[in-house]
PDB file of C-alpha atoms in Angstrom:
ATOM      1  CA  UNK A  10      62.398  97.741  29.226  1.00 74.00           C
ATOM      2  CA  UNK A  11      60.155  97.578  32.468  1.00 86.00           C
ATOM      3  CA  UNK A  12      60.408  93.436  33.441  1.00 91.00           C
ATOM      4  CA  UNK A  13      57.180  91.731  34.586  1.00 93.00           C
ATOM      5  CA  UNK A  14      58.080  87.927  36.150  1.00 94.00           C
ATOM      6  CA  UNK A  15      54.662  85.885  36.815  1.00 94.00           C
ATOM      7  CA  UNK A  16      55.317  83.423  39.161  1.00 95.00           C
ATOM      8  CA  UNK A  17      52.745  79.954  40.105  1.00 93.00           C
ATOM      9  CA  UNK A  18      53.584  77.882  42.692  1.00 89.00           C
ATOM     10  CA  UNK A  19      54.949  74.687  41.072  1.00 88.00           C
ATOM     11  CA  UNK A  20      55.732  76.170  37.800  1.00 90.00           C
ATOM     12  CA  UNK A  21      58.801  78.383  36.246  1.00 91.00           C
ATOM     13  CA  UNK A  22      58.718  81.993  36.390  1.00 91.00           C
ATOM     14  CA  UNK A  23      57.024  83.334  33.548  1.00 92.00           C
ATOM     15  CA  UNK A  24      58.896  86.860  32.351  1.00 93.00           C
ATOM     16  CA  UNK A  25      57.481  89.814  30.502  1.00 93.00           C
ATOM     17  CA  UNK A  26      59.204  92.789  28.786  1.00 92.00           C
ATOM     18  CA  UNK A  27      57.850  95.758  27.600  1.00 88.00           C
ATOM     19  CA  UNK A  28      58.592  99.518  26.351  1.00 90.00           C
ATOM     20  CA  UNK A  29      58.690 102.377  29.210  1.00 88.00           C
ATOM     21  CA  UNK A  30      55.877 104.275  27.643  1.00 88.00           C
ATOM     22  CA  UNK A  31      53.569 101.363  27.227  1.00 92.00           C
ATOM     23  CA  UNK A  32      50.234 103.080  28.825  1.00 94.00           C
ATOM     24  CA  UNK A  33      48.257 100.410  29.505  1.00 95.00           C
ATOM     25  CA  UNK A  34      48.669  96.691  30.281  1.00 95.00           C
ATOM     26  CA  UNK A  35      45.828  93.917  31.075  1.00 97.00           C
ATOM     27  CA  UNK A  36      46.262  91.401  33.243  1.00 97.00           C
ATOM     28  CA  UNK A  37      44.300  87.837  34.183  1.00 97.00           C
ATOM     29  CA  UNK A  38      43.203  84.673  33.194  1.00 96.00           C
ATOM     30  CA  UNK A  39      41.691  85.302  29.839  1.00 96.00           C
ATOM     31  CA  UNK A  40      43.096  85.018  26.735  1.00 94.00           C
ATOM     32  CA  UNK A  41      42.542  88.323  25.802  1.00 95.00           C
ATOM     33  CA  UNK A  42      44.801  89.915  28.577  1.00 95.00           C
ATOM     34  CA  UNK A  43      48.133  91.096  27.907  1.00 94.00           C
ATOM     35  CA  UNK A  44      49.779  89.233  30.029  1.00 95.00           C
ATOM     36  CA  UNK A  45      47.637  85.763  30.820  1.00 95.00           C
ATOM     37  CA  UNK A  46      48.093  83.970  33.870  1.00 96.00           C
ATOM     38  CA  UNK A  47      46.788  80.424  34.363  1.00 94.00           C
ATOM     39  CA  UNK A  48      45.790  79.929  37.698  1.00 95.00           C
ATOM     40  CA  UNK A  49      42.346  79.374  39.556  1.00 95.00           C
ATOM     41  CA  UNK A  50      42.849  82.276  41.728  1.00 96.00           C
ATOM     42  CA  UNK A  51      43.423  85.193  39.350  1.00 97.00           C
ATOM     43  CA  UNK A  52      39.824  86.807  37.914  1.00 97.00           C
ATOM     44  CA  UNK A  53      39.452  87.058  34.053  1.00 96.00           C
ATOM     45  CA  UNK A  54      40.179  90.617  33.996  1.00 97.00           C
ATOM     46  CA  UNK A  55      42.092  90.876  37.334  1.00 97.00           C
ATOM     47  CA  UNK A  56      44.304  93.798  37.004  1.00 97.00           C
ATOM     48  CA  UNK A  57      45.654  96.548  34.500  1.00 97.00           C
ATOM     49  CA  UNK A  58      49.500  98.082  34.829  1.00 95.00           C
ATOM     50  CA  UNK A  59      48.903 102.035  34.360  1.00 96.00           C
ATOM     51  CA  UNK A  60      51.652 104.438  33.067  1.00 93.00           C
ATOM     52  CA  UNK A  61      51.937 107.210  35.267  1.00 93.00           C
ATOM     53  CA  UNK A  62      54.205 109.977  36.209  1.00 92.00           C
ATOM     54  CA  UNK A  63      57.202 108.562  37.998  1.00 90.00           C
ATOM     55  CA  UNK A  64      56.411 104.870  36.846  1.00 92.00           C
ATOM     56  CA  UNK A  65      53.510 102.018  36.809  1.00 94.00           C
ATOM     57  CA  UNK A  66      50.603 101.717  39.102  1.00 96.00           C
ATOM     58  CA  UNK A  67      48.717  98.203  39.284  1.00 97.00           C
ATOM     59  CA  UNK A  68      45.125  98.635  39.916  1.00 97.00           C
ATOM     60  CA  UNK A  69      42.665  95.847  41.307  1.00 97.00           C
ATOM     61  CA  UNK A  70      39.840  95.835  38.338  1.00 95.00           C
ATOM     62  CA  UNK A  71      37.253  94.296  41.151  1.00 94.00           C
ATOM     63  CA  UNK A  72      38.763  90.167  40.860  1.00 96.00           C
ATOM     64  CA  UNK A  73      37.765  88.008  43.634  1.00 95.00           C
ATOM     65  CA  UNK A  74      40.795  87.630  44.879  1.00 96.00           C
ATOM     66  CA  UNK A  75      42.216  91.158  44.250  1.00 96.00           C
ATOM     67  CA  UNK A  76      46.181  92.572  44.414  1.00 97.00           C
ATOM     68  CA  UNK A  77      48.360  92.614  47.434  1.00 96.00           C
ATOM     69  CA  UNK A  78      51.490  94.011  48.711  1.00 95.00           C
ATOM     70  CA  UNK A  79      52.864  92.482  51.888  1.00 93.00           C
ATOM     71  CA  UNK A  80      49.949  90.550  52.348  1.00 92.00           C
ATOM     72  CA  UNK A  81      48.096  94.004  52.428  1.00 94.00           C
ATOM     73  CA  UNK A  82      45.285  93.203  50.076  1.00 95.00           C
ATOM     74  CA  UNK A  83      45.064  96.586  47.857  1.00 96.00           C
ATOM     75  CA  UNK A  84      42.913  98.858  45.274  1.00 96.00           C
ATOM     76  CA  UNK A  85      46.027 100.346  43.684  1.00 97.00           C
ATOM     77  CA  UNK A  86      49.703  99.364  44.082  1.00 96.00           C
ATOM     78  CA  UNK A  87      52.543 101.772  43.234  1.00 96.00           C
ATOM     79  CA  UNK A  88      54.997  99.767  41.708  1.00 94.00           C
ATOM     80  CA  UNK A  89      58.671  99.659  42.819  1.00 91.00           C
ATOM     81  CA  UNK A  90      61.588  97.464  42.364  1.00 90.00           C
ATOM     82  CA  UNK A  91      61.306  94.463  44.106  1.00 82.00           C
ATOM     83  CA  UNK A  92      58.157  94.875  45.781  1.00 85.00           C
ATOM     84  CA  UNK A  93      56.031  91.937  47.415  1.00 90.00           C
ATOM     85  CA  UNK A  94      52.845  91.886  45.241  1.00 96.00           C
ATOM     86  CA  UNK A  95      50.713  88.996  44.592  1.00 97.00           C
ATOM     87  CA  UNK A  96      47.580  88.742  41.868  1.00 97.00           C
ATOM     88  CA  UNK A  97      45.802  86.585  43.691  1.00 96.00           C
ATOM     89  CA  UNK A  98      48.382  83.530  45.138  1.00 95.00           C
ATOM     90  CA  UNK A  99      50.355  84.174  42.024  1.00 96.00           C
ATOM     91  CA  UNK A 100      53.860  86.441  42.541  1.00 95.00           C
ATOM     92  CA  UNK A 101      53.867  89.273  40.796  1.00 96.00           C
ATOM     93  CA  UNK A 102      57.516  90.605  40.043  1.00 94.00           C
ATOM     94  CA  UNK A 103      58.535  94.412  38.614  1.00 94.00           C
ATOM     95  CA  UNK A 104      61.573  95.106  37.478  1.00 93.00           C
ATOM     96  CA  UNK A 105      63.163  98.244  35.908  1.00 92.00           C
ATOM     97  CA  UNK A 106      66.993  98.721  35.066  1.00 90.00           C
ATOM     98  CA  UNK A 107      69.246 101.835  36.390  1.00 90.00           C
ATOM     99  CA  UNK A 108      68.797 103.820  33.081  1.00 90.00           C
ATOM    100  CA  UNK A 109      64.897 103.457  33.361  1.00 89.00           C
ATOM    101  CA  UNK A 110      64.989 104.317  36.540  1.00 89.00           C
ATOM    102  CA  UNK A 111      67.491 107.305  36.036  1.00 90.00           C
ATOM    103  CA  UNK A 112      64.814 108.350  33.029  1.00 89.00           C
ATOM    104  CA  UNK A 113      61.747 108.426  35.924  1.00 88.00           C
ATOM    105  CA  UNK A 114      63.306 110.154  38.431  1.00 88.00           C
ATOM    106  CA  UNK A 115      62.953 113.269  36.383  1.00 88.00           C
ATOM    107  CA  UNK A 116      59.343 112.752  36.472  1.00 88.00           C
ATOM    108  CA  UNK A 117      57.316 113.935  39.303  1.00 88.00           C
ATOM    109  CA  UNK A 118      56.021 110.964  41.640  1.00 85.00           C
ATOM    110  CA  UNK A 119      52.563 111.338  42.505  1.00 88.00           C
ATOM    111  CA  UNK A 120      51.637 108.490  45.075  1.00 91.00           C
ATOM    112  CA  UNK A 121      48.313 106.754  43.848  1.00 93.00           C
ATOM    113  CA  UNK A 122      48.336 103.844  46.895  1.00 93.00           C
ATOM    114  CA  UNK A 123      44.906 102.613  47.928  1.00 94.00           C
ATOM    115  CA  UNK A 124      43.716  99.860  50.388  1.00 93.00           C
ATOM    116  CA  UNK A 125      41.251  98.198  49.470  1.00 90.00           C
ATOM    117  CA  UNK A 126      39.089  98.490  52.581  1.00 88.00           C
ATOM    118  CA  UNK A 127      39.747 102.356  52.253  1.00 84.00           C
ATOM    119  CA  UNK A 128      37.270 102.124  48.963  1.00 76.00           C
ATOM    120  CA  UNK A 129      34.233 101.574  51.289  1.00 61.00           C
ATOM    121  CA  UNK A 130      34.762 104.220  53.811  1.00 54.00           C
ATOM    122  CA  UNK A 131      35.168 107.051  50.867  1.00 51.00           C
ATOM    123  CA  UNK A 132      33.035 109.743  52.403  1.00 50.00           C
ATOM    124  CA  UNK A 133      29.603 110.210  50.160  1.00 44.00           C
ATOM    125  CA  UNK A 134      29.743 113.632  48.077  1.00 44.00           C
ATOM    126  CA  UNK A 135      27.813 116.576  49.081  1.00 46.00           C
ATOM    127  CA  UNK A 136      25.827 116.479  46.446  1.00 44.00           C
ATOM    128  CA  UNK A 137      24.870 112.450  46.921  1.00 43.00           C
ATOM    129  CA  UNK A 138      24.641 113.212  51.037  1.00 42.00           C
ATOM    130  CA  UNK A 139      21.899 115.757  50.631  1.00 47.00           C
ATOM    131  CA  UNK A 140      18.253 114.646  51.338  1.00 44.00           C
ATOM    132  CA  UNK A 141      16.400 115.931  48.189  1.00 48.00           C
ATOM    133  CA  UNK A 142      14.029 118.478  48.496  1.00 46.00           C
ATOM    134  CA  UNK A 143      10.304 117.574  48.526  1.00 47.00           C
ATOM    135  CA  UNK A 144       8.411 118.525  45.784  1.00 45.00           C
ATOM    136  CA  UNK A 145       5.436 120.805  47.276  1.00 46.00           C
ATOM    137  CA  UNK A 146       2.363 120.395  44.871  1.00 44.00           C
ATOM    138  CA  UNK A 147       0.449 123.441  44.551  1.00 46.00           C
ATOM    139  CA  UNK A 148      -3.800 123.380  44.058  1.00 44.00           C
ATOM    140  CA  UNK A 149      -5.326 126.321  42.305  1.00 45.00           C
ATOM    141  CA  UNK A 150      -8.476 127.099  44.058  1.00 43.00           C
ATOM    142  CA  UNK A 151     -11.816 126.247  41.433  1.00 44.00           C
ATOM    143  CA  UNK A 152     -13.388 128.886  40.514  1.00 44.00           C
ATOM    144  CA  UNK A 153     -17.183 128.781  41.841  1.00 47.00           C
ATOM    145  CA  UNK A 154     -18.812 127.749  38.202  1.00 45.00           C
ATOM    146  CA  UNK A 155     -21.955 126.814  38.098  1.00 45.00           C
ATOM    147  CA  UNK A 156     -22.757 124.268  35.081  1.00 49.00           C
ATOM    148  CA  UNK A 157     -25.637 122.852  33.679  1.00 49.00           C
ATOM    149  CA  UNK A 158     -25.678 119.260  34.404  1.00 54.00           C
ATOM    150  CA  UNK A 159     -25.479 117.555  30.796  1.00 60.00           C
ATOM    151  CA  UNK A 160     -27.954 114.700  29.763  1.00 60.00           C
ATOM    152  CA  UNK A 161     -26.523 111.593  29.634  1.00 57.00           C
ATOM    153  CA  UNK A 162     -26.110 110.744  25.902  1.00 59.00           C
ATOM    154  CA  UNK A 163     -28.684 107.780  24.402  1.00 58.00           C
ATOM    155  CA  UNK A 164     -27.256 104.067  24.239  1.00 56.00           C
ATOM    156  CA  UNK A 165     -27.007 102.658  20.811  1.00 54.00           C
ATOM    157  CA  UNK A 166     -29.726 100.315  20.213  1.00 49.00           C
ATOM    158  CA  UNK A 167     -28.839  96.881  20.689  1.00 49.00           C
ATOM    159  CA  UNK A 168     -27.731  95.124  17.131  1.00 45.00           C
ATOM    160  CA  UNK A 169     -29.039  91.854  16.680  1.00 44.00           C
ATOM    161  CA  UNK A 170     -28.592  91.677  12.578  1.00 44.00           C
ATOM    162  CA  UNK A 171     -25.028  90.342  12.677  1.00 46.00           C
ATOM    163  CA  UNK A 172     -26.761  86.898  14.382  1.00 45.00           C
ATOM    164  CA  UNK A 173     -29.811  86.273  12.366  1.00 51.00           C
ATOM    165  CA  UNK A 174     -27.309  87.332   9.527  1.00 54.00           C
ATOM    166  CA  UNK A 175     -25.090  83.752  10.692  1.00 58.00           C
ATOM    167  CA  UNK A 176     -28.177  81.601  11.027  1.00 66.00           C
ATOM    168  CA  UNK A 177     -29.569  82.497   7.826  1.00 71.00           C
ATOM    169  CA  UNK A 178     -26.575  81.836   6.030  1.00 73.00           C
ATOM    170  CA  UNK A 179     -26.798  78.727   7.495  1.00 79.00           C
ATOM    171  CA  UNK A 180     -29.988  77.917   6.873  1.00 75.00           C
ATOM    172  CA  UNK A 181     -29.960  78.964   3.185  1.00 78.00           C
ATOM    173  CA  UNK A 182     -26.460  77.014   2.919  1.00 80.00           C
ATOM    174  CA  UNK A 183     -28.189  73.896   4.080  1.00 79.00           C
ATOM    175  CA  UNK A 184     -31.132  74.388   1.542  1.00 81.00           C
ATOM    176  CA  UNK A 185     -28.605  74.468  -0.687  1.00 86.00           C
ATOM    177  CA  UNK A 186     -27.055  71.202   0.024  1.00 81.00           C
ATOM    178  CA  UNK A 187     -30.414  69.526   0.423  1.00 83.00           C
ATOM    179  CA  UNK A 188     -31.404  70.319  -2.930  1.00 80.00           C
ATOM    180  CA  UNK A 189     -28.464  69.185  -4.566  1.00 79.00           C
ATOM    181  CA  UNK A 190     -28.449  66.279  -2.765  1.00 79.00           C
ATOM    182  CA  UNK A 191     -32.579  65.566  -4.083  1.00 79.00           C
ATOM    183  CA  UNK A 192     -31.679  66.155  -7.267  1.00 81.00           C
ATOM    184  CA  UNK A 193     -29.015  63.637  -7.209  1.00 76.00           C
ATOM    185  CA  UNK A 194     -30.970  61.215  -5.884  1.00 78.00           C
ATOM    186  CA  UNK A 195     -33.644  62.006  -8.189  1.00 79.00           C
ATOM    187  CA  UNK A 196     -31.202  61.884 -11.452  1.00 78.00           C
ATOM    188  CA  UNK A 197     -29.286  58.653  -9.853  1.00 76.00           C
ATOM    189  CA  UNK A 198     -32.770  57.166  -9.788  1.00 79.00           C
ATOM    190  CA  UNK A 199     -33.679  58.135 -12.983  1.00 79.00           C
ATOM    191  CA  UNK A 200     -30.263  56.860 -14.627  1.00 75.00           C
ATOM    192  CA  UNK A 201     -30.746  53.351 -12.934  1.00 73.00           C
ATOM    193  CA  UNK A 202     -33.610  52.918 -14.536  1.00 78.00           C
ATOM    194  CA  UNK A 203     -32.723  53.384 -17.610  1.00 77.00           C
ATOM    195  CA  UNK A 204     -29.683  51.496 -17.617  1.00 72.00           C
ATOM    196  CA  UNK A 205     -32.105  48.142 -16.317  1.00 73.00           C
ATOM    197  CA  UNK A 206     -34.754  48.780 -19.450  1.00 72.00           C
ATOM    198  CA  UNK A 207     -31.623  48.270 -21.418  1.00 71.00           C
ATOM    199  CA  UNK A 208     -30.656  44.743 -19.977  1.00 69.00           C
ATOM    200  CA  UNK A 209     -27.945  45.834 -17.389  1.00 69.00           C
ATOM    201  CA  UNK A 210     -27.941  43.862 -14.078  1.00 66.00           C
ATOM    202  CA  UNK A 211     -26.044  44.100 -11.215  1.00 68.00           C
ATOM    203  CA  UNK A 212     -25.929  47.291  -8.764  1.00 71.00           C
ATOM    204  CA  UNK A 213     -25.818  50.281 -10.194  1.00 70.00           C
ATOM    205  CA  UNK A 214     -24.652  53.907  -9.816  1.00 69.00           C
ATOM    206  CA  UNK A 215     -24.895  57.471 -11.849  1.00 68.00           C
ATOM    207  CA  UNK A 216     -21.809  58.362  -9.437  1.00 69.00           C
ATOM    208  CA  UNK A 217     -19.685  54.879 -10.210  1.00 71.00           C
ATOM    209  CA  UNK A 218     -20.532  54.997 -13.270  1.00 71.00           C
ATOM    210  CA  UNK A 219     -19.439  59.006 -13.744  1.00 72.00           C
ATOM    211  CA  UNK A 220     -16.226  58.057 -11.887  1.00 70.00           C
ATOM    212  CA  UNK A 221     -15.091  54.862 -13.692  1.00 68.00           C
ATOM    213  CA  UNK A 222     -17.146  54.825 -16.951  1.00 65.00           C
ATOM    214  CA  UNK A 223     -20.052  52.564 -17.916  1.00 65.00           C
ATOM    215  CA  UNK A 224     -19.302  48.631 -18.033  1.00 61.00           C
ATOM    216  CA  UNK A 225     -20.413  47.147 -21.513  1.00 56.00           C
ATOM    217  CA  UNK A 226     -24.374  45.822 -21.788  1.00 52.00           C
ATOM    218  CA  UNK A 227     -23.750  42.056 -21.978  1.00 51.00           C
ATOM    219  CA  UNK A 228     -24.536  40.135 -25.783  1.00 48.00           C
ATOM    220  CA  UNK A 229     -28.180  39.095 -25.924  1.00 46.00           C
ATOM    221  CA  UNK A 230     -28.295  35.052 -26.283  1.00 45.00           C
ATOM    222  CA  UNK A 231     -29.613  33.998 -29.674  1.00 43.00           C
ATOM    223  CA  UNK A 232     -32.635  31.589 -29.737  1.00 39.00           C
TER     224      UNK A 232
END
């Protein structure tokens, strides 16, 4: 089994083990890495371990810190025994016994090494280098028509209804009110009164009295 060792300064080596035709392995500080690595200077998702032919590639997945091998700092990393590769400050160790090794020499090596400085000077592709081609706008010559000029269609009259419409709600609304409130006044009145030809003194009210019921007449006072 291919042997990952993840070393911090100040802390034991950390080893990993895992089958020769894992594919794909993720590497950094979160927890849902593969292989997590607890140090300030290694990214969340720092770095993935690629199967390829002829063995493992480590590729930078744009960390702040990136990969490096012999203080080189790197895009992608072809990964051989013993190499001197840091994730971040953090030692990054590769290991593979002499029967792996015997099993990947009969695959054919393909060398995927990339600075990382060599990313920016990629030449642009022909098709993003050329200048695109201006769009020439073509006017169709008018025809000489002659048209009749059209009259200009009649404004709406002004509306004015939906206003006087408000105000004489209002106005019939406060008729309304004023009436009731005369005829109350009138039967209030009317009801006091009445209740003083009976004997009743005090102050009265048609509204009280509607509201809490009428008090008793007191007894008359025998001679």
């Amino acid at each position: 089994m291919p042997r990952v060792s993840i070393t911090i300064s100040g802390k034991n080596s950390q080893p990993y083990r895992f089958q020769l035709d894992r594919q794909k392995v993720t590497i950094g500080r979160s927890s849902e890495n593969d292989i997590i690595i607890d140090c300030p200077s290694v990214s969340s998702n720092h770095c993935t371990m690629e199967r390829m032919e002829g063995g493992y590639i480590l590729r930078d997945r744009k960390s702040t810190n990136g990969i490096k091998l012999d203080d080189e700092k790197m895009a992608i990393i072809d990964l051989r025994n013993d190499s001197d590769v840091h994730v971040g400050d953090v030692q990054f160790g590769y290991t593979l016994s002499d029967d792996e090794l015997d099993e990947l020499d009969d695959e054919e090596v393909t060398p995927h090494a990339k600075k990382a400085s060599e990313l920016s000077d990629e030449p642009v592709s022909d098709k993003e280098s050329r200048p695109k081609a201006k769009t020439k706008t073509r006017t169709k010559a008018k025809a000489n028509v002659v048209t009749t000029p059209r009259r200009p269609a009649a404004a709406p009259a002004p509306v004015l209804a939906s206003s006087n419409q408000g105000n004489g709600f209002l106005y019939g609304l406060a008729l309304i009110v004023c009436g009731a409130l005369a005829l109350f006044a009138g039967l209030n009145n009317s009801y006091v009164k009445q209740q003083e030809n009976t004997g009743r003194e005090g102050e009265i009210s048609l509204l009280s009295d509607m509201k809490n019921g009428r008090p008793p007449l007191p007894a008359a006072e025998e001679e």
